[in-house]
Amino acid sequence: MPGQRRRRRRQEAGRRRLAARTAPDAGRWEVLLETGDQAELHTRLRRLREARVDASLIRIETLCRRPVELSAYRLSRFVTDTGPVDR
């Protein structure tokens, strides 16, 4: 298919840029919310979008358990390190 190689390269380049931005030596993932309520998760996501937080630096993890009602959601934001801390 025409253009498929170019699209694939562009997507791969985007994945590499994101991986470099969220590398372990660049910062850490800070947990903002851990809940079993999907409505609460969506409310917090809406607030983050309104605050113009970069969506590529937000991570949603689903902690699946049985029964399904015990499943939980974890919302994290990547926080860049500001530099070495002097103590």
Short mmCIF file of C-alpha atoms in Angstrom, two decimals:
data_model
loop_
_atom_site.label_atom_id
_atom_site.label_comp_id
_atom_site.label_asym_id
_atom_site.label_seq_id
_atom_site.Cartn_x
_atom_site.Cartn_y
_atom_site.Cartn_z
CA MET A 1 0.00 0.00 0.00
CA PRO A 2 1.35 3.44 -0.90
CA GLY A 3 2.54 5.51 2.03
CA GLN A 4 2.52 2.67 4.54
CA ARG A 5 6.29 2.71 5.06
CA ARG A 6 6.28 6.44 5.70
CA ARG A 7 3.39 6.13 8.19
CA ARG A 8 5.10 3.26 9.98
CA ARG A 9 8.37 5.24 10.26
CA ARG A 10 6.52 8.28 11.57
CA GLN A 11 4.71 6.21 14.21
CA GLU A 12 7.95 4.51 15.26
CA ALA A 13 9.69 7.88 15.56
CA GLY A 14 6.85 9.11 17.78
CA ARG A 15 7.14 6.04 20.01
CA ARG A 16 10.91 6.58 20.34
CA ARG A 17 10.42 10.25 21.28
CA LEU A 18 7.85 9.32 23.94
CA ALA A 19 10.11 6.57 25.30
CA ALA A 20 12.98 9.07 25.57
CA ARG A 21 10.74 11.60 27.37
CA THR A 22 9.53 9.04 29.92
CA ALA A 23 12.82 7.19 30.44
CA PRO A 24 13.56 6.20 34.07
CA ASP A 25 16.51 8.63 34.25
CA ALA A 26 14.32 11.54 33.06
CA GLY A 27 11.83 11.40 35.93
CA ARG A 28 9.29 9.26 37.71
CA TRP A 29 5.62 8.27 37.57
CA GLU A 30 3.65 9.97 40.37
CA VAL A 31 0.38 8.29 41.38
CA LEU A 32 -2.43 10.84 41.39
CA LEU A 33 -5.36 8.56 42.12
CA GLU A 34 -6.06 4.94 42.96
CA THR A 35 -9.73 4.02 43.01
CA GLY A 36 -12.24 1.34 42.16
CA ASP A 37 -14.77 3.90 40.92
CA GLN A 38 -14.67 4.55 37.18
CA ALA A 39 -16.67 7.77 37.52
CA GLU A 40 -14.05 9.20 39.89
CA LEU A 41 -11.31 8.27 37.41
CA HIS A 42 -13.13 10.02 34.55
CA THR A 43 -13.70 13.11 36.70
CA ARG A 44 -9.99 13.36 37.51
CA LEU A 45 -9.06 12.85 33.84
CA ARG A 46 -11.46 15.62 32.84
CA ARG A 47 -9.79 17.98 35.34
CA LEU A 48 -6.35 17.13 33.96
CA ARG A 49 -7.53 17.83 30.40
CA GLU A 50 -8.98 21.16 31.51
CA ALA A 51 -5.62 22.01 33.11
CA ARG A 52 -3.99 21.29 29.72
CA VAL A 53 -1.75 18.48 31.04
CA ASP A 54 0.05 16.67 28.19
CA ALA A 55 -1.98 13.50 27.56
CA SER A 56 1.11 11.54 26.52
CA LEU A 57 2.45 11.92 30.07
CA ILE A 58 -0.65 10.40 31.70
CA ARG A 59 -0.86 6.68 32.41
CA ILE A 60 -3.96 4.68 33.39
CA GLU A 61 -3.41 1.22 34.82
CA THR A 62 -6.21 -1.26 35.39
CA LEU A 63 -5.53 -3.62 38.27
CA CYS A 64 -7.79 -6.55 37.40
CA ARG A 65 -9.09 -8.79 40.14
CA ARG A 66 -11.82 -11.36 40.53
CA PRO A 67 -14.65 -10.67 41.02
CA VAL A 68 -14.64 -7.74 38.60
CA GLU A 69 -16.13 -5.41 41.23
CA LEU A 70 -12.78 -5.53 43.08
CA SER A 71 -10.84 -4.18 40.10
CA ALA A 72 -9.04 -0.89 40.67
CA TYR A 73 -7.69 1.93 38.51
CA ARG A 74 -4.46 3.82 39.03
CA LEU A 75 -3.91 7.22 37.41
CA SER A 76 -0.31 8.41 37.19
CA ARG A 77 1.46 11.44 35.75
CA PHE A 78 5.09 11.54 34.64
CA VAL A 79 7.06 14.13 36.60
CA THR A 80 10.44 15.17 35.24
CA ASP A 81 13.38 15.44 37.60
CA THR A 82 14.42 19.01 38.18
CA GLY A 83 18.01 18.07 38.90
CA PRO A 84 20.11 16.67 41.72
CA VAL A 85 18.98 17.44 45.23
CA ASP A 86 21.70 18.86 47.51
CA ARG A 87 21.49 17.74 51.11
#
